[in-house]
Each structure stands twice: as structure tokens, then as C-alpha cells.
């Protein structure tokens, strides 16, 4: 007989169920009952772990931000060549396709941050952590003479994150003029101008 799930396991199950429902219906269409059904439990059982939908979505956002930032940092950590690090970082910031669940989730929750201070704070953290990774890459490349930065590293880094966010939104909303290849071309062109270095 399997061991009973711990409270932490149940919370992870509920977070995964909420992520799935947000991907299917959008944030505005998700209810506690939907999440409970997706997780295979009753609404009253869900309330044992989270007092309401807001608290559950708080946890969803915390975990999504951490996962996205950790993945991006990890994917470039072992790369020595600044050009390849920058190119890999650019690639990791865009949705892989319109159904990229993690990117869709972050965009949905980012919109919610306009009306909730705790969501806004985590959204700011998400932006800052991504920009910090870019700053490290840009400054390492500049220190070795490979990059000739045309602005402060912080300005370029923030510009890249803003470009990623805008292009990512168009990708998940399936704007015909912006597919993955064209989004990468736009990002790469700006990065090359900003660093004075070819990334192709």
C-alpha cells in the first residue's frame, strides 16, 4: 500500500492542477471547483490546503517564477563562450510555441499583477532576475573584448527582457506576423546591435 500523500505533495498536486486549468481556460475562467476536480479531490478538501483561490494562485505564481528563472540561469551556467551564452539566453526567453504552458502561465499571472500588490512584487522580481542574468553575460563578454556594448549593461539587459515579453505575448496570442523564427530574428538583431557582435 502506498504512503499517504504529505501536505506538501497535495499542495504540489493542486498547483499543477491550477496551472493546467489556467492553460486551458485562462486565469479569469478558473474556479476552486475546477482546480479541485482537476486534482481529483472535493472543493472542501482543497480548502484544507488553501483558504481560497487567491492563496492557491499566489503559490502558483511563486513556483512558476522560480521555475522559469532557475531554468534560464541553469541553461547558460555551463557555457563559457559569451556569444553562445547570449544566444542561448535569448532562445530560452521565448515560448517554444503558442501552447508553452509555463510562458502562458507567467503572462496570465503578470496581467493579474495590475490589481494585486503581491503579484506585482513577484512580477518585478521575475523581471529583475532575468535582467540580472543578462547583465552577467553582457559584462563578461565586454570584459573579454568580445562585446562592445553601445549602452550600459543594465539598459541592454532590461531592453532584452522587455522585447522577450512583448514578442512572447504575440507568440502565445498567435499573431500571424510574429512566429518563433521572426521573434528570434528581432531579438537577435537587437542583441547584435547592442553588443557589436554577430550571434549567427
GROMACS .gro file of C-alpha atoms in nm:
model
  200
    1UNK     CA    1   0.000   0.000   0.000
    2UNK     CA    2   0.137   0.344  -0.098
    3UNK     CA    3   0.214   0.600   0.168
    4UNK     CA    4  -0.044   0.875   0.219
    5UNK     CA    5   0.049   1.197   0.046
    6UNK     CA    6   0.201   1.466   0.262
    7UNK     CA    7   0.057   1.815   0.278
    8UNK     CA    8   0.343   1.937   0.056
    9UNK     CA    9   0.261   1.669  -0.203
   10UNK     CA   10  -0.105   1.771  -0.202
   11UNK     CA   11  -0.013   2.136  -0.247
   12UNK     CA   12   0.209   2.048  -0.545
   13UNK     CA   13  -0.078   1.847  -0.695
   14UNK     CA   14  -0.311   2.145  -0.654
   15UNK     CA   15  -0.058   2.387  -0.803
   16UNK     CA   16  -0.016   2.158  -1.105
   17UNK     CA   17  -0.395   2.131  -1.140
   18UNK     CA   18  -0.431   2.510  -1.124
   19UNK     CA   19  -0.158   2.554  -1.386
   20UNK     CA   20  -0.338   2.309  -1.613
   21UNK     CA   21  -0.672   2.487  -1.571
   22UNK     CA   22  -0.516   2.830  -1.636
   23UNK     CA   23  -0.360   2.694  -1.955
   24UNK     CA   24  -0.699   2.557  -2.067
   25UNK     CA   25  -0.931   2.840  -1.964
   26UNK     CA   26  -0.724   3.146  -1.885
   27UNK     CA   27  -0.691   3.291  -1.538
   28UNK     CA   28  -1.032   3.460  -1.540
   29UNK     CA   29  -1.207   3.130  -1.612
   30UNK     CA   30  -1.060   2.928  -1.325
   31UNK     CA   31  -1.260   2.843  -1.011
   32UNK     CA   32  -1.172   2.649  -0.697
   33UNK     CA   33  -1.412   2.375  -0.804
   34UNK     CA   34  -1.235   2.344  -1.142
   35UNK     CA   35  -0.899   2.304  -0.971
   36UNK     CA   36  -1.035   2.054  -0.719
   37UNK     CA   37  -1.190   1.844  -0.998
   38UNK     CA   38  -0.866   1.855  -1.198
   39UNK     CA   39  -0.674   1.741  -0.888
   40UNK     CA   40  -0.924   1.462  -0.816
   41UNK     CA   41  -1.049   1.597  -0.485
   42UNK     CA   42  -1.350   1.781  -0.347
   43UNK     CA   43  -1.367   2.159  -0.307
   44UNK     CA   44  -1.387   2.116   0.071
   45UNK     CA   45  -1.071   1.904   0.068
   46UNK     CA   46  -0.892   2.173  -0.135
   47UNK     CA   47  -0.987   2.432   0.128
   48UNK     CA   48  -0.791   2.231   0.385
   49UNK     CA   49  -0.472   2.319   0.193
   50UNK     CA   50  -0.561   2.668   0.065
   51UNK     CA   51  -0.818   2.900   0.225
   52UNK     CA   52  -0.916   3.042  -0.113
   53UNK     CA   53  -0.833   3.077  -0.482
   54UNK     CA   54  -0.609   3.380  -0.424
   55UNK     CA   55  -0.380   3.188  -0.188
   56UNK     CA   56  -0.358   2.899  -0.434
   57UNK     CA   57  -0.277   3.133  -0.722
   58UNK     CA   58  -0.014   3.305  -0.505
   59UNK     CA   59   0.161   2.969  -0.476
   60UNK     CA   60   0.118   2.903  -0.849
   61UNK     CA   61   0.289   3.232  -0.932
   62UNK     CA   62   0.572   3.184  -0.680
   63UNK     CA   63   0.654   2.840  -0.818
   64UNK     CA   64   0.622   2.949  -1.183
   65UNK     CA   65   0.855   3.247  -1.135
   66UNK     CA   66   1.111   3.032  -0.953
   67UNK     CA   67   1.095   2.756  -1.215
   68UNK     CA   68   1.132   2.995  -1.509
   69UNK     CA   69   1.423   3.191  -1.358
   70UNK     CA   70   1.603   2.878  -1.237
   71UNK     CA   71   1.569   2.711  -1.577
   72UNK     CA   72   1.706   3.017  -1.756
   73UNK     CA   73   2.003   3.051  -1.521
   74UNK     CA   74   2.082   2.680  -1.546
   75UNK     CA   75   2.072   2.665  -1.925
   76UNK     CA   76   2.351   2.926  -1.959
   77UNK     CA   77   2.555   2.847  -1.646
   78UNK     CA   78   2.786   2.590  -1.805
   79UNK     CA   79   2.851   2.785  -2.129
   80UNK     CA   80   3.185   2.966  -2.140
   81UNK     CA   81   3.160   3.149  -2.475
   82UNK     CA   82   2.975   3.481  -2.416
   83UNK     CA   83   2.828   3.474  -2.768
   84UNK     CA   84   2.680   3.128  -2.720
   85UNK     CA   85   2.563   3.219  -2.369
   86UNK     CA   86   2.381   3.524  -2.501
   87UNK     CA   87   2.227   3.335  -2.793
   88UNK     CA   88   2.111   3.055  -2.561
   89UNK     CA   89   1.967   3.306  -2.316
   90UNK     CA   90   1.771   3.473  -2.597
   91UNK     CA   91   1.630   3.137  -2.705
   92UNK     CA   92   1.526   3.046  -2.350
   93UNK     CA   93   1.317   3.361  -2.308
   94UNK     CA   94   1.059   3.295  -2.578
   95UNK     CA   95   0.768   3.050  -2.572
   96UNK     CA   96   0.857   2.736  -2.766
   97UNK     CA   97   0.510   2.753  -2.927
   98UNK     CA   98   0.168   2.910  -2.856
   99UNK     CA   99   0.088   2.626  -2.612
  100UNK     CA  100   0.403   2.671  -2.397
  101UNK     CA  101   0.232   2.625  -2.059
  102UNK     CA  102   0.491   2.797  -1.839
  103UNK     CA  103   0.514   3.108  -2.058
  104UNK     CA  104   0.135   3.128  -2.093
  105UNK     CA  105   0.103   3.096  -1.717
  106UNK     CA  106   0.350   3.377  -1.647
  107UNK     CA  107   0.178   3.606  -1.897
  108UNK     CA  108  -0.166   3.536  -1.745
  109UNK     CA  109  -0.041   3.596  -1.391
  110UNK     CA  110   0.153   3.904  -1.499
  111UNK     CA  111  -0.171   4.066  -1.613
  112UNK     CA  112  -0.324   3.992  -1.271
  113UNK     CA  113  -0.040   4.182  -1.104
  114UNK     CA  114  -0.201   4.513  -1.201
  115UNK     CA  115  -0.464   4.463  -0.932
  116UNK     CA  116  -0.267   4.284  -0.659
  117UNK     CA  117   0.044   4.415  -0.484
  118UNK     CA  118   0.187   4.071  -0.400
  119UNK     CA  119   0.156   3.958  -0.763
  120UNK     CA  120   0.313   4.285  -0.876
  121UNK     CA  121   0.608   4.233  -0.642
  122UNK     CA  122   0.673   3.884  -0.779
  123UNK     CA  123   0.639   4.011  -1.136
  124UNK     CA  124   0.902   4.276  -1.059
  125UNK     CA  125   1.125   4.003  -0.914
  126UNK     CA  126   1.080   3.796  -1.230
  127UNK     CA  127   1.188   4.092  -1.443
  128UNK     CA  128   1.485   4.173  -1.220
  129UNK     CA  129   1.618   3.817  -1.206
  130UNK     CA  130   1.607   3.779  -1.582
  131UNK     CA  131   1.775   4.115  -1.636
  132UNK     CA  132   2.047   4.020  -1.385
  133UNK     CA  133   2.133   3.707  -1.585
  134UNK     CA  134   2.167   3.918  -1.898
  135UNK     CA  135   2.385   4.174  -1.715
  136UNK     CA  136   2.625   3.896  -1.613
  137UNK     CA  137   2.651   3.768  -1.970
  138UNK     CA  138   2.694   4.116  -2.120
  139UNK     CA  139   2.960   4.226  -1.871
  140UNK     CA  140   3.155   3.902  -1.911
  141UNK     CA  141   3.153   3.947  -2.288
  142UNK     CA  142   3.258   4.311  -2.258
  143UNK     CA  143   3.540   4.223  -2.017
  144UNK     CA  144   3.690   3.983  -2.270
  145UNK     CA  145   3.653   4.231  -2.557
  146UNK     CA  146   3.407   4.011  -2.745
  147UNK     CA  147   3.120   4.256  -2.685
  148UNK     CA  148   3.139   4.631  -2.745
  149UNK     CA  149   2.831   4.747  -2.557
  150UNK     CA  150   2.655   5.054  -2.702
  151UNK     CA  151   2.480   5.131  -2.370
  152UNK     CA  152   2.505   5.036  -2.003
  153UNK     CA  153   2.469   4.662  -1.947
  154UNK     CA  154   2.160   4.720  -1.729
  155UNK     CA  155   1.987   4.917  -2.007
  156UNK     CA  156   2.057   4.649  -2.268
  157UNK     CA  157   1.952   4.372  -2.029
  158UNK     CA  158   1.621   4.539  -1.945
  159UNK     CA  159   1.556   4.609  -2.313
  160UNK     CA  160   1.607   4.242  -2.396
  161UNK     CA  161   1.364   4.130  -2.126
  162UNK     CA  162   1.104   4.382  -2.245
  163UNK     CA  163   1.146   4.260  -2.604
  164UNK     CA  164   1.108   3.899  -2.490
  165UNK     CA  165   0.790   3.981  -2.301
  166UNK     CA  166   0.631   4.165  -2.592
  167UNK     CA  167   0.728   3.906  -2.850
  168UNK     CA  168   0.623   3.624  -2.617
  169UNK     CA  169   0.278   3.778  -2.576
  170UNK     CA  170   0.234   3.794  -2.955
  171UNK     CA  171   0.354   3.434  -2.991
  172UNK     CA  172   0.107   3.288  -2.740
  173UNK     CA  173  -0.172   3.502  -2.887
  174UNK     CA  174  -0.084   3.362  -3.232
  175UNK     CA  175  -0.032   3.698  -3.404
  176UNK     CA  176   0.032   3.596  -3.769
  177UNK     CA  177   0.317   3.843  -3.821
  178UNK     CA  178   0.518   3.700  -3.529
  179UNK     CA  179   0.626   3.337  -3.533
  180UNK     CA  180   0.913   3.188  -3.334
  181UNK     CA  181   1.169   3.240  -3.612
  182UNK     CA  182   1.079   3.606  -3.666
  183UNK     CA  183   1.072   3.672  -3.291
  184UNK     CA  184   1.420   3.524  -3.256
  185UNK     CA  185   1.540   3.733  -3.551
  186UNK     CA  186   1.412   4.052  -3.387
  187UNK     CA  187   1.573   3.967  -3.051
  188UNK     CA  188   1.899   3.863  -3.213
  189UNK     CA  189   1.918   4.177  -3.430
  190UNK     CA  190   1.881   4.400  -3.125
  191UNK     CA  191   2.134   4.196  -2.925
  192UNK     CA  192   2.386   4.221  -3.210
  193UNK     CA  193   2.339   4.599  -3.237
  194UNK     CA  194   2.371   4.638  -2.860
  195UNK     CA  195   2.685   4.424  -2.832
  196UNK     CA  196   2.857   4.498  -3.164
  197UNK     CA  197   2.893   4.124  -3.212
  198UNK     CA  198   2.745   3.875  -3.458
  199UNK     CA  199   2.547   3.597  -3.288
  200UNK     CA  200   2.462   3.400  -3.604
   0.00000   0.00000   0.00000
